[in-house]
Amino acid sequence: MVVNSARELADRYVDFAWYQARGQSDAHEELAARIGHDPEFCAHLARSLPAGNKQQPNLLLAAVRYLDGPYAEHGPRGDAAYRGWREWTLRHWDEVSAVILRRRTQTNEPARCAALLPLLARLPQPLALLEVGASAGLCLHPDRYRYRYDDRPEFGAPDSTAVLSCRTGPGTPVPDRVPEIAWRAGIDLNPLDPADPDDVRWLEALIWPGATDERVRRQRAAIEAVRSAPRPRMARGDLIDALPALAAAAPPGATLIVFHTSVLTYLPLERREEFARLVRSVLQERDRPGHWVSNEHHSVLPWITTPRLAHPLPTTERLLTLALDERPVALTGQHGQSVQWL
């Protein structure tokens, strides 16, 4: 989304509060809503930040948290707390804007592996995983974690302390073992290093306050679980420019899986369409069949029509459509909290 006016930017914050943060983070919901109703502060943001992705609410909120700015981990807090946050942010604006311009929204939630696993386990093994928008690459290691679906027995890597819990809807093909991974690689405009303390600090700043303790513990456990693993091949660059060469490097004896979660939403529609054409072409050129696994909000790939669930799980979380080769197969929680088979 490209925003050119303070009014449009205010609407973006209100939408973020209502459609994304509501039910997930009281603090972010309240803070984004108050910013959206603060014309003077929105005018400052519109003047000071480049239009487009640098005006994302999540990026500003994470930048202030990264710099140890004020605000409750568990909102709401009221007018006085907002005034304190606003005053601190303006006083430290040079530092805040520097973080925004240097960093990107790169949430790397390992629990998304739990939502992907029922699909990955059904594909021909071994797998060659290629993640678009890989961040620090934590989702490239589904075989390094443990999984708990509903009240079923836990399974996964024997020594891992990273336990990913996930609720399932009726008919979900819950696996009982992790997939076999023969090769893994990722693409990102700015790949993060899970061994770099500053990159880890940024990853933690991106975790929304509310369920922070649990998600921070899970992320730290995932980082520890992958620390001894060989580093995946990471390509720094644009997803369309980098994809063909990286896909060509995948071993021919493995099933290539090009996958992504909540990544294409940052591209304009024409770039998403270009990416879709490229993925189809790359997969068709392989001797062994490969697959495209997308996990995005239904509005991001509008040609993928998501049917209604007959018996949906009660939830307030924002759901994504999990699709295999542009065919919807499940709805998932945006942070891997649930998977509901279609």
mmCIF file of C-alpha atoms in Angstrom:
data_model
loop_
_atom_site.group_PDB
_atom_site.id
_atom_site.type_symbol
_atom_site.label_atom_id
_atom_site.label_comp_id
_atom_site.label_asym_id
_atom_site.label_seq_id
_atom_site.Cartn_x
_atom_site.Cartn_y
_atom_site.Cartn_z
ATOM 1 C CA MET A 1 0.000 0.000 0.000
ATOM 2 C CA VAL A 2 1.329 3.425 -0.973
ATOM 3 C CA VAL A 3 0.115 6.223 1.291
ATOM 4 C CA ASN A 4 0.407 9.822 0.159
ATOM 5 C CA SER A 5 -1.565 11.738 2.772
ATOM 6 C CA ALA A 6 -1.919 11.992 6.522
ATOM 7 C CA ARG A 7 -5.600 11.023 6.219
ATOM 8 C CA GLU A 8 -4.811 7.823 4.327
ATOM 9 C CA LEU A 9 -2.050 7.006 6.788
ATOM 10 C CA ALA A 10 -4.472 7.505 9.689
ATOM 11 C CA ASP A 11 -6.889 5.077 8.030
ATOM 12 C CA ARG A 12 -4.050 2.573 7.680
ATOM 13 C CA TYR A 13 -3.422 2.674 11.433
ATOM 14 C CA VAL A 14 -7.113 2.297 12.242
ATOM 15 C CA ASP A 15 -7.362 -0.665 9.856
ATOM 16 C CA PHE A 16 -4.277 -2.239 11.438
ATOM 17 C CA ALA A 17 -5.820 -1.848 14.896
ATOM 18 C CA TRP A 18 -9.154 -3.296 13.862
ATOM 19 C CA TYR A 19 -8.274 -6.043 11.382
ATOM 20 C CA GLN A 20 -4.851 -7.230 12.551
ATOM 21 C CA ALA A 21 -4.105 -6.329 16.164
ATOM 22 C CA ARG A 22 -7.608 -6.779 17.596
ATOM 23 C CA GLY A 23 -7.747 -9.967 19.624
ATOM 24 C CA GLN A 24 -4.001 -10.528 19.185
ATOM 25 C CA SER A 25 -2.369 -7.628 21.053
ATOM 26 C CA ASP A 26 -4.319 -5.193 23.233
ATOM 27 C CA ALA A 27 -1.309 -2.864 23.376
ATOM 28 C CA HIS A 28 -0.852 -2.701 19.604
ATOM 29 C CA GLU A 29 -4.592 -2.411 19.030
ATOM 30 C CA GLU A 30 -4.889 0.558 21.372
ATOM 31 C CA LEU A 31 -1.697 2.264 20.272
ATOM 32 C CA ALA A 32 -2.452 1.948 16.538
ATOM 33 C CA ALA A 33 -6.003 3.198 17.060
ATOM 34 C CA ARG A 34 -4.785 6.243 19.024
ATOM 35 C CA ILE A 35 -2.222 7.056 16.314
ATOM 36 C CA GLY A 36 -4.981 6.753 13.714
ATOM 37 C CA HIS A 37 -6.990 9.390 15.589
ATOM 38 C CA ASP A 38 -4.034 11.753 16.017
ATOM 39 C CA PRO A 39 -3.989 13.929 12.834
ATOM 40 C CA GLU A 40 -0.917 15.901 13.870
ATOM 41 C CA PHE A 41 1.189 12.799 14.507
ATOM 42 C CA CYS A 42 -0.041 11.152 11.277
ATOM 43 C CA ALA A 43 0.954 14.290 9.363
ATOM 44 C CA HIS A 44 4.417 14.006 10.900
ATOM 45 C CA LEU A 45 4.685 10.358 9.781
ATOM 46 C CA ALA A 46 3.473 11.185 6.279
ATOM 47 C CA ARG A 47 6.070 13.976 5.969
ATOM 48 C CA SER A 48 8.950 12.036 7.494
ATOM 49 C CA LEU A 49 8.732 8.539 6.019
ATOM 50 C CA PRO A 50 8.794 7.375 2.395
ATOM 51 C CA ALA A 51 5.422 6.245 1.091
ATOM 52 C CA GLY A 52 4.832 2.503 0.935
ATOM 53 C CA ASN A 53 6.264 -0.207 3.166
ATOM 54 C CA LYS A 54 8.230 2.239 5.347
ATOM 55 C CA GLN A 55 4.892 3.602 6.568
ATOM 56 C CA GLN A 56 3.714 0.235 7.905
ATOM 57 C CA PRO A 57 2.290 0.519 11.438
ATOM 58 C CA ASN A 58 4.109 -2.646 12.485
ATOM 59 C CA LEU A 59 7.456 -1.163 11.450
ATOM 60 C CA LEU A 60 7.041 1.992 13.547
ATOM 61 C CA LEU A 61 5.793 0.079 16.590
ATOM 62 C CA ALA A 62 8.674 -2.402 16.344
ATOM 63 C CA ALA A 63 11.264 0.375 15.919
ATOM 64 C CA VAL A 64 10.155 2.052 19.158
ATOM 65 C CA ARG A 65 10.233 -1.287 21.000
ATOM 66 C CA TYR A 66 13.676 -2.075 19.536
ATOM 67 C CA LEU A 67 14.943 1.210 21.034
ATOM 68 C CA ASP A 68 13.358 0.427 24.423
ATOM 69 C CA GLY A 69 10.758 3.148 24.049
ATOM 70 C CA PRO A 70 7.789 3.329 26.435
ATOM 71 C CA TYR A 71 4.517 1.461 26.227
ATOM 72 C CA ALA A 72 2.807 -1.312 28.089
ATOM 73 C CA GLU A 73 3.415 -4.903 27.111
ATOM 74 C CA HIS A 74 -0.193 -5.558 28.080
ATOM 75 C CA GLY A 75 -2.413 -2.602 27.139
ATOM 76 C CA PRO A 76 -4.661 -0.739 27.209
ATOM 77 C CA ARG A 77 -3.186 2.057 29.284
ATOM 78 C CA GLY A 78 -5.135 5.218 28.400
ATOM 79 C CA ASP A 79 -4.387 8.812 27.364
ATOM 80 C CA ALA A 80 -1.417 9.393 29.649
ATOM 81 C CA ALA A 81 0.452 6.322 28.363
ATOM 82 C CA TYR A 82 -0.167 7.345 24.763
ATOM 83 C CA ARG A 83 1.045 10.899 25.389
ATOM 84 C CA GLY A 84 4.204 9.500 26.958
ATOM 85 C CA TRP A 85 4.782 7.185 23.990
ATOM 86 C CA ARG A 86 4.152 10.001 21.511
ATOM 87 C CA GLU A 87 6.459 12.462 23.292
ATOM 88 C CA TRP A 88 9.270 9.882 23.546
ATOM 89 C CA THR A 89 8.923 8.901 19.866
ATOM 90 C CA LEU A 90 9.082 12.501 18.642
ATOM 91 C CA ARG A 91 12.019 13.310 20.945
ATOM 92 C CA HIS A 92 13.928 10.303 19.604
ATOM 93 C CA TRP A 93 12.663 10.608 16.040
ATOM 94 C CA ASP A 94 16.111 10.624 14.417
ATOM 95 C CA GLU A 95 16.873 7.244 16.016
ATOM 96 C CA VAL A 96 13.394 5.842 15.338
ATOM 97 C CA SER A 97 13.391 6.848 11.679
ATOM 98 C CA ALA A 98 16.919 5.476 11.219
ATOM 99 C CA VAL A 99 15.734 2.061 12.429
ATOM 100 C CA ILE A 100 12.670 2.221 10.159
ATOM 101 C CA LEU A 101 14.786 3.094 7.118
ATOM 102 C CA ARG A 102 17.389 0.424 7.906
ATOM 103 C CA ARG A 103 15.109 -2.424 8.929
ATOM 104 C CA ARG A 104 12.152 -4.293 7.431
ATOM 105 C CA THR A 105 9.137 -6.149 8.771
ATOM 106 C CA GLN A 106 10.689 -9.621 8.951
ATOM 107 C CA THR A 107 8.696 -11.538 11.531
ATOM 108 C CA ASN A 108 10.184 -15.022 11.661
ATOM 109 C CA GLU A 109 7.621 -17.050 13.598
ATOM 110 C CA PRO A 110 8.818 -20.689 13.774
ATOM 111 C CA ALA A 111 5.333 -21.829 14.878
ATOM 112 C CA ARG A 112 4.228 -21.353 11.261
ATOM 113 C CA CYS A 113 5.989 -24.665 10.646
ATOM 114 C CA ALA A 114 3.185 -26.340 12.618
ATOM 115 C CA ALA A 115 0.587 -24.971 10.194
ATOM 116 C CA LEU A 116 2.655 -26.006 7.159
ATOM 117 C CA LEU A 117 3.600 -29.477 8.405
ATOM 118 C CA PRO A 118 0.309 -31.288 7.595
ATOM 119 C CA LEU A 119 0.820 -30.268 3.969
ATOM 120 C CA LEU A 120 4.596 -30.776 3.762
ATOM 121 C CA ALA A 121 4.263 -34.282 5.236
ATOM 122 C CA ARG A 122 1.921 -35.316 2.386
ATOM 123 C CA LEU A 123 4.329 -34.356 -0.406
ATOM 124 C CA PRO A 124 6.884 -36.744 -1.972
ATOM 125 C CA GLN A 125 9.969 -36.916 0.234
ATOM 126 C CA PRO A 126 12.719 -35.790 0.523
ATOM 127 C CA LEU A 127 11.982 -32.077 0.217
ATOM 128 C CA ALA A 128 14.107 -29.193 -1.051
ATOM 129 C CA LEU A 129 12.746 -26.129 0.778
ATOM 130 C CA LEU A 130 13.077 -22.681 -0.789
ATOM 131 C CA GLU A 131 11.490 -19.959 1.308
ATOM 132 C CA VAL A 132 10.679 -16.567 -0.163
ATOM 133 C CA GLY A 133 11.010 -13.852 2.494
ATOM 134 C CA ALA A 134 13.024 -16.143 4.748
ATOM 135 C CA SER A 135 14.101 -13.542 7.354
ATOM 136 C CA ALA A 136 16.473 -15.495 9.647
ATOM 137 C CA GLY A 137 15.518 -18.848 8.121
ATOM 138 C CA LEU A 138 13.805 -20.341 11.178
ATOM 139 C CA CYS A 139 10.963 -21.769 9.065
ATOM 140 C CA LEU A 140 13.485 -23.621 6.897
ATOM 141 C CA HIS A 141 14.092 -26.074 9.765
ATOM 142 C CA PRO A 142 10.748 -27.842 10.404
ATOM 143 C CA ASP A 143 12.702 -31.009 11.215
ATOM 144 C CA ARG A 144 14.503 -29.308 14.149
ATOM 145 C CA TYR A 145 11.404 -28.691 16.277
ATOM 146 C CA ARG A 146 8.850 -30.643 18.273
ATOM 147 C CA TYR A 147 5.087 -30.473 17.604
ATOM 148 C CA ARG A 148 1.946 -30.774 19.692
ATOM 149 C CA TYR A 149 -1.385 -30.843 17.848
ATOM 150 C CA ASP A 150 -4.357 -30.450 20.178
ATOM 151 C CA ASP A 151 -4.043 -33.171 22.845
ATOM 152 C CA ARG A 152 -2.203 -35.657 20.630
ATOM 153 C CA PRO A 153 1.203 -37.086 21.610
ATOM 154 C CA GLU A 154 4.149 -34.776 21.014
ATOM 155 C CA PHE A 155 6.640 -35.698 18.288
ATOM 156 C CA GLY A 156 9.625 -34.281 16.417
ATOM 157 C CA ALA A 157 13.336 -33.694 16.965
ATOM 158 C CA PRO A 158 14.204 -35.665 20.142
ATOM 159 C CA ASP A 159 16.415 -33.087 21.862
ATOM 160 C CA SER A 160 14.657 -29.889 20.793
ATOM 161 C CA THR A 161 13.227 -27.532 23.416
ATOM 162 C CA ALA A 162 11.280 -25.663 20.719
ATOM 163 C CA VAL A 163 7.761 -27.092 21.093
ATOM 164 C CA LEU A 164 5.217 -25.739 18.591
ATOM 165 C CA SER A 165 1.573 -26.120 19.640
ATOM 166 C CA CYS A 166 -1.252 -25.932 17.118
ATOM 167 C CA ARG A 167 -5.025 -26.362 17.183
ATOM 168 C CA THR A 168 -6.622 -28.279 14.318
ATOM 169 C CA GLY A 169 -10.054 -28.295 12.748
ATOM 170 C CA PRO A 170 -12.024 -31.372 11.681
ATOM 171 C CA GLY A 171 -10.424 -33.442 8.931
ATOM 172 C CA THR A 172 -6.940 -31.961 9.251
ATOM 173 C CA PRO A 173 -4.387 -34.687 8.322
ATOM 174 C CA VAL A 174 -2.222 -34.343 11.422
ATOM 175 C CA PRO A 175 1.229 -35.874 10.820
ATOM 176 C CA ASP A 176 3.149 -37.969 13.333
ATOM 177 C CA ARG A 177 6.687 -37.306 12.093
ATOM 178 C CA VAL A 178 8.732 -34.452 10.681
ATOM 179 C CA PRO A 179 9.495 -34.280 6.940
ATOM 180 C CA GLU A 180 12.811 -35.346 5.410
ATOM 181 C CA ILE A 181 14.693 -32.251 4.247
ATOM 182 C CA ALA A 182 17.464 -32.737 1.687
ATOM 183 C CA TRP A 183 18.220 -29.060 0.962
ATOM 184 C CA ARG A 184 17.147 -25.663 2.209
ATOM 185 C CA ALA A 185 17.559 -22.126 0.930
ATOM 186 C CA GLY A 186 15.954 -18.725 1.329
ATOM 187 C CA ILE A 187 15.563 -15.347 -0.344
ATOM 188 C CA ASP A 188 15.305 -12.054 1.503
ATOM 189 C CA LEU A 189 16.060 -8.416 0.770
ATOM 190 C CA ASN A 190 18.014 -8.345 4.021
ATOM 191 C CA PRO A 191 18.615 -11.844 5.448
ATOM 192 C CA LEU A 192 18.927 -11.912 9.226
ATOM 193 C CA ASP A 193 21.456 -14.004 11.106
ATOM 194 C CA PRO A 194 20.096 -15.953 14.104
ATOM 195 C CA ALA A 195 23.636 -15.874 15.549
ATOM 196 C CA ASP A 196 23.757 -12.041 15.470
ATOM 197 C CA PRO A 197 22.487 -10.533 18.778
ATOM 198 C CA ASP A 198 21.316 -7.332 17.064
ATOM 199 C CA ASP A 199 19.307 -9.264 14.470
ATOM 200 C CA VAL A 200 17.787 -11.369 17.246
ATOM 201 C CA ARG A 201 16.880 -8.161 19.113
ATOM 202 C CA TRP A 202 15.065 -6.911 16.005
ATOM 203 C CA LEU A 203 13.206 -10.235 15.624
ATOM 204 C CA GLU A 204 12.029 -9.926 19.232
ATOM 205 C CA ALA A 205 10.945 -6.308 18.726
ATOM 206 C CA LEU A 206 8.677 -7.515 15.898
ATOM 207 C CA ILE A 207 6.816 -9.871 18.239
ATOM 208 C CA TRP A 208 3.603 -8.186 19.278
ATOM 209 C CA PRO A 209 3.145 -7.432 22.980
ATOM 210 C CA GLY A 210 0.469 -9.489 24.655
ATOM 211 C CA ALA A 211 1.624 -13.041 24.032
ATOM 212 C CA THR A 212 5.186 -11.775 24.102
ATOM 213 C CA ASP A 213 6.646 -14.037 26.756
ATOM 214 C CA GLU A 214 5.476 -17.244 25.076
ATOM 215 C CA ARG A 215 6.489 -16.181 21.579
ATOM 216 C CA VAL A 216 9.874 -14.851 22.694
ATOM 217 C CA ARG A 217 10.602 -18.114 24.522
ATOM 218 C CA ARG A 218 9.541 -20.098 21.463
ATOM 219 C CA GLN A 219 11.689 -18.008 19.139
ATOM 220 C CA ARG A 220 14.712 -18.279 21.404
ATOM 221 C CA ALA A 221 14.236 -22.052 21.629
ATOM 222 C CA ALA A 222 13.989 -22.254 17.832
ATOM 223 C CA ILE A 223 17.182 -20.231 17.429
ATOM 224 C CA GLU A 224 18.920 -22.590 19.834
ATOM 225 C CA ALA A 225 17.555 -25.592 17.910
ATOM 226 C CA VAL A 226 18.992 -24.403 14.578
ATOM 227 C CA ARG A 227 22.268 -23.061 15.973
ATOM 228 C CA SER A 228 24.171 -26.295 15.338
ATOM 229 C CA ALA A 229 22.567 -26.934 11.931
ATOM 230 C CA PRO A 230 24.357 -26.030 8.693
ATOM 231 C CA ARG A 231 23.303 -22.518 7.657
ATOM 232 C CA PRO A 232 20.809 -22.633 4.751
ATOM 233 C CA ARG A 233 21.888 -21.049 1.514
ATOM 234 C CA MET A 234 20.566 -17.478 1.704
ATOM 235 C CA ALA A 235 20.250 -15.185 -1.297
ATOM 236 C CA ARG A 236 20.124 -11.449 -0.634
ATOM 237 C CA GLY A 237 17.898 -9.768 -3.190
ATOM 238 C CA ASP A 238 14.504 -9.341 -4.801
ATOM 239 C CA LEU A 239 12.339 -12.464 -4.769
ATOM 240 C CA ILE A 240 11.725 -12.393 -8.517
ATOM 241 C CA ASP A 241 15.345 -11.712 -9.478
ATOM 242 C CA ALA A 242 16.818 -14.309 -7.126
ATOM 243 C CA LEU A 243 14.346 -17.175 -7.516
ATOM 244 C CA PRO A 244 15.394 -18.826 -10.827
ATOM 245 C CA ALA A 245 19.080 -19.329 -9.987
ATOM 246 C CA LEU A 246 18.375 -20.498 -6.458
ATOM 247 C CA ALA A 247 15.686 -22.948 -7.596
ATOM 248 C CA ALA A 248 18.072 -24.329 -10.205
ATOM 249 C CA ALA A 249 20.532 -25.198 -7.414
ATOM 250 C CA ALA A 250 18.055 -27.525 -5.667
ATOM 251 C CA PRO A 251 19.071 -31.197 -5.885
ATOM 252 C CA PRO A 252 17.252 -33.004 -8.718
ATOM 253 C CA GLY A 253 16.382 -35.972 -6.508
ATOM 254 C CA ALA A 254 14.289 -33.901 -4.085
ATOM 255 C CA THR A 255 10.833 -32.353 -4.399
ATOM 256 C CA LEU A 256 11.323 -28.595 -4.669
ATOM 257 C CA ILE A 257 8.913 -26.626 -2.460
ATOM 258 C CA VAL A 258 8.770 -22.866 -3.068
ATOM 259 C CA PHE A 259 6.908 -21.473 -0.059
ATOM 260 C CA HIS A 260 6.121 -18.220 1.742
ATOM 261 C CA THR A 261 3.917 -16.877 4.547
ATOM 262 C CA SER A 262 2.635 -13.282 4.770
ATOM 263 C CA VAL A 263 5.242 -12.049 2.273
ATOM 264 C CA LEU A 264 3.457 -11.161 -0.956
ATOM 265 C CA THR A 265 1.200 -8.715 0.890
ATOM 266 C CA TYR A 266 4.106 -6.230 0.696
ATOM 267 C CA LEU A 267 4.101 -6.304 -3.121
ATOM 268 C CA PRO A 268 1.721 -4.486 -5.470
ATOM 269 C CA LEU A 269 -0.689 -6.750 -7.334
ATOM 270 C CA GLU A 270 1.222 -6.621 -10.611
ATOM 271 C CA ARG A 271 4.393 -7.870 -8.879
ATOM 272 C CA ARG A 272 2.430 -10.665 -7.216
ATOM 273 C CA GLU A 273 1.111 -11.701 -10.616
ATOM 274 C CA GLU A 274 4.631 -11.585 -12.050
ATOM 275 C CA PHE A 275 5.887 -13.728 -9.163
ATOM 276 C CA ALA A 276 3.100 -16.268 -9.754
ATOM 277 C CA ARG A 277 4.030 -16.581 -13.431
ATOM 278 C CA LEU A 278 7.687 -17.043 -12.490
ATOM 279 C CA VAL A 279 7.008 -19.765 -9.898
ATOM 280 C CA ARG A 280 4.861 -21.700 -12.380
ATOM 281 C CA SER A 281 7.629 -21.460 -14.970
ATOM 282 C CA VAL A 282 10.407 -22.491 -12.564
ATOM 283 C CA LEU A 283 8.492 -25.548 -11.371
ATOM 284 C CA GLN A 284 7.530 -26.620 -14.883
ATOM 285 C CA GLU A 285 11.177 -26.620 -15.952
ATOM 286 C CA ARG A 286 12.191 -29.248 -13.381
ATOM 287 C CA ASP A 287 12.401 -32.906 -14.321
ATOM 288 C CA ARG A 288 10.971 -33.933 -10.945
ATOM 289 C CA PRO A 289 7.670 -32.258 -10.057
ATOM 290 C CA GLY A 290 7.836 -29.405 -7.594
ATOM 291 C CA HIS A 291 5.181 -27.447 -5.729
ATOM 292 C CA TRP A 292 4.249 -23.906 -4.764
ATOM 293 C CA VAL A 293 2.996 -23.573 -1.170
ATOM 294 C CA SER A 294 1.544 -20.143 -0.410
ATOM 295 C CA ASN A 295 0.205 -19.044 2.981
ATOM 296 C CA GLU A 296 -1.218 -15.559 2.567
ATOM 297 C CA HIS A 297 -4.330 -13.576 3.399
ATOM 298 C CA HIS A 298 -7.083 -14.318 0.883
ATOM 299 C CA SER A 299 -6.882 -10.792 -0.549
ATOM 300 C CA VAL A 300 -3.211 -11.187 -1.564
ATOM 301 C CA LEU A 301 -3.716 -13.814 -4.292
ATOM 302 C CA PRO A 302 -7.307 -12.971 -5.237
ATOM 303 C CA TRP A 303 -7.576 -15.659 -7.925
ATOM 304 C CA ILE A 304 -7.321 -18.335 -5.207
ATOM 305 C CA THR A 305 -10.893 -18.622 -3.944
ATOM 306 C CA THR A 306 -11.222 -19.866 -0.381
ATOM 307 C CA PRO A 307 -14.398 -21.855 0.400
ATOM 308 C CA ARG A 308 -16.156 -21.434 3.713
ATOM 309 C CA LEU A 309 -15.423 -23.866 6.534
ATOM 310 C CA ALA A 310 -18.338 -26.055 7.573
ATOM 311 C CA HIS A 311 -17.218 -26.123 11.237
ATOM 312 C CA PRO A 312 -14.713 -23.317 11.886
ATOM 313 C CA LEU A 313 -12.703 -23.145 15.083
ATOM 314 C CA PRO A 314 -13.712 -20.265 17.380
ATOM 315 C CA THR A 315 -10.963 -17.704 16.940
ATOM 316 C CA THR A 316 -10.191 -13.992 16.779
ATOM 317 C CA GLU A 317 -6.934 -14.480 14.893
ATOM 318 C CA ARG A 318 -6.450 -13.265 11.335
ATOM 319 C CA LEU A 319 -6.578 -16.328 9.100
ATOM 320 C CA LEU A 320 -4.410 -17.036 6.074
ATOM 321 C CA THR A 321 -5.193 -19.291 3.135
ATOM 322 C CA LEU A 322 -2.774 -22.191 2.760
ATOM 323 C CA ALA A 323 -2.682 -23.238 -0.886
ATOM 324 C CA LEU A 324 -0.875 -25.949 -2.823
ATOM 325 C CA ASP A 325 -0.173 -24.964 -6.441
ATOM 326 C CA GLU A 326 -2.871 -22.265 -6.200
ATOM 327 C CA ARG A 327 -5.481 -24.679 -4.806
ATOM 328 C CA PRO A 328 -6.651 -23.805 -1.268
ATOM 329 C CA VAL A 329 -6.228 -26.637 1.227
ATOM 330 C CA ALA A 330 -6.529 -25.024 4.681
ATOM 331 C CA LEU A 331 -6.968 -21.871 6.737
ATOM 332 C CA THR A 332 -4.164 -21.139 9.199
ATOM 333 C CA GLY A 333 -3.512 -18.717 12.034
ATOM 334 C CA GLN A 334 -1.104 -16.002 10.933
ATOM 335 C CA HIS A 335 1.410 -17.072 13.574
ATOM 336 C CA GLY A 336 0.838 -20.825 13.243
ATOM 337 C CA GLN A 337 -1.675 -21.055 16.094
ATOM 338 C CA SER A 338 -4.131 -23.181 14.127
ATOM 339 C CA VAL A 339 -4.744 -25.106 10.926
ATOM 340 C CA GLN A 340 -8.214 -25.933 9.611
ATOM 341 C CA TRP A 341 -8.386 -28.230 6.600
ATOM 342 C CA LEU A 342 -10.825 -27.326 3.844
#
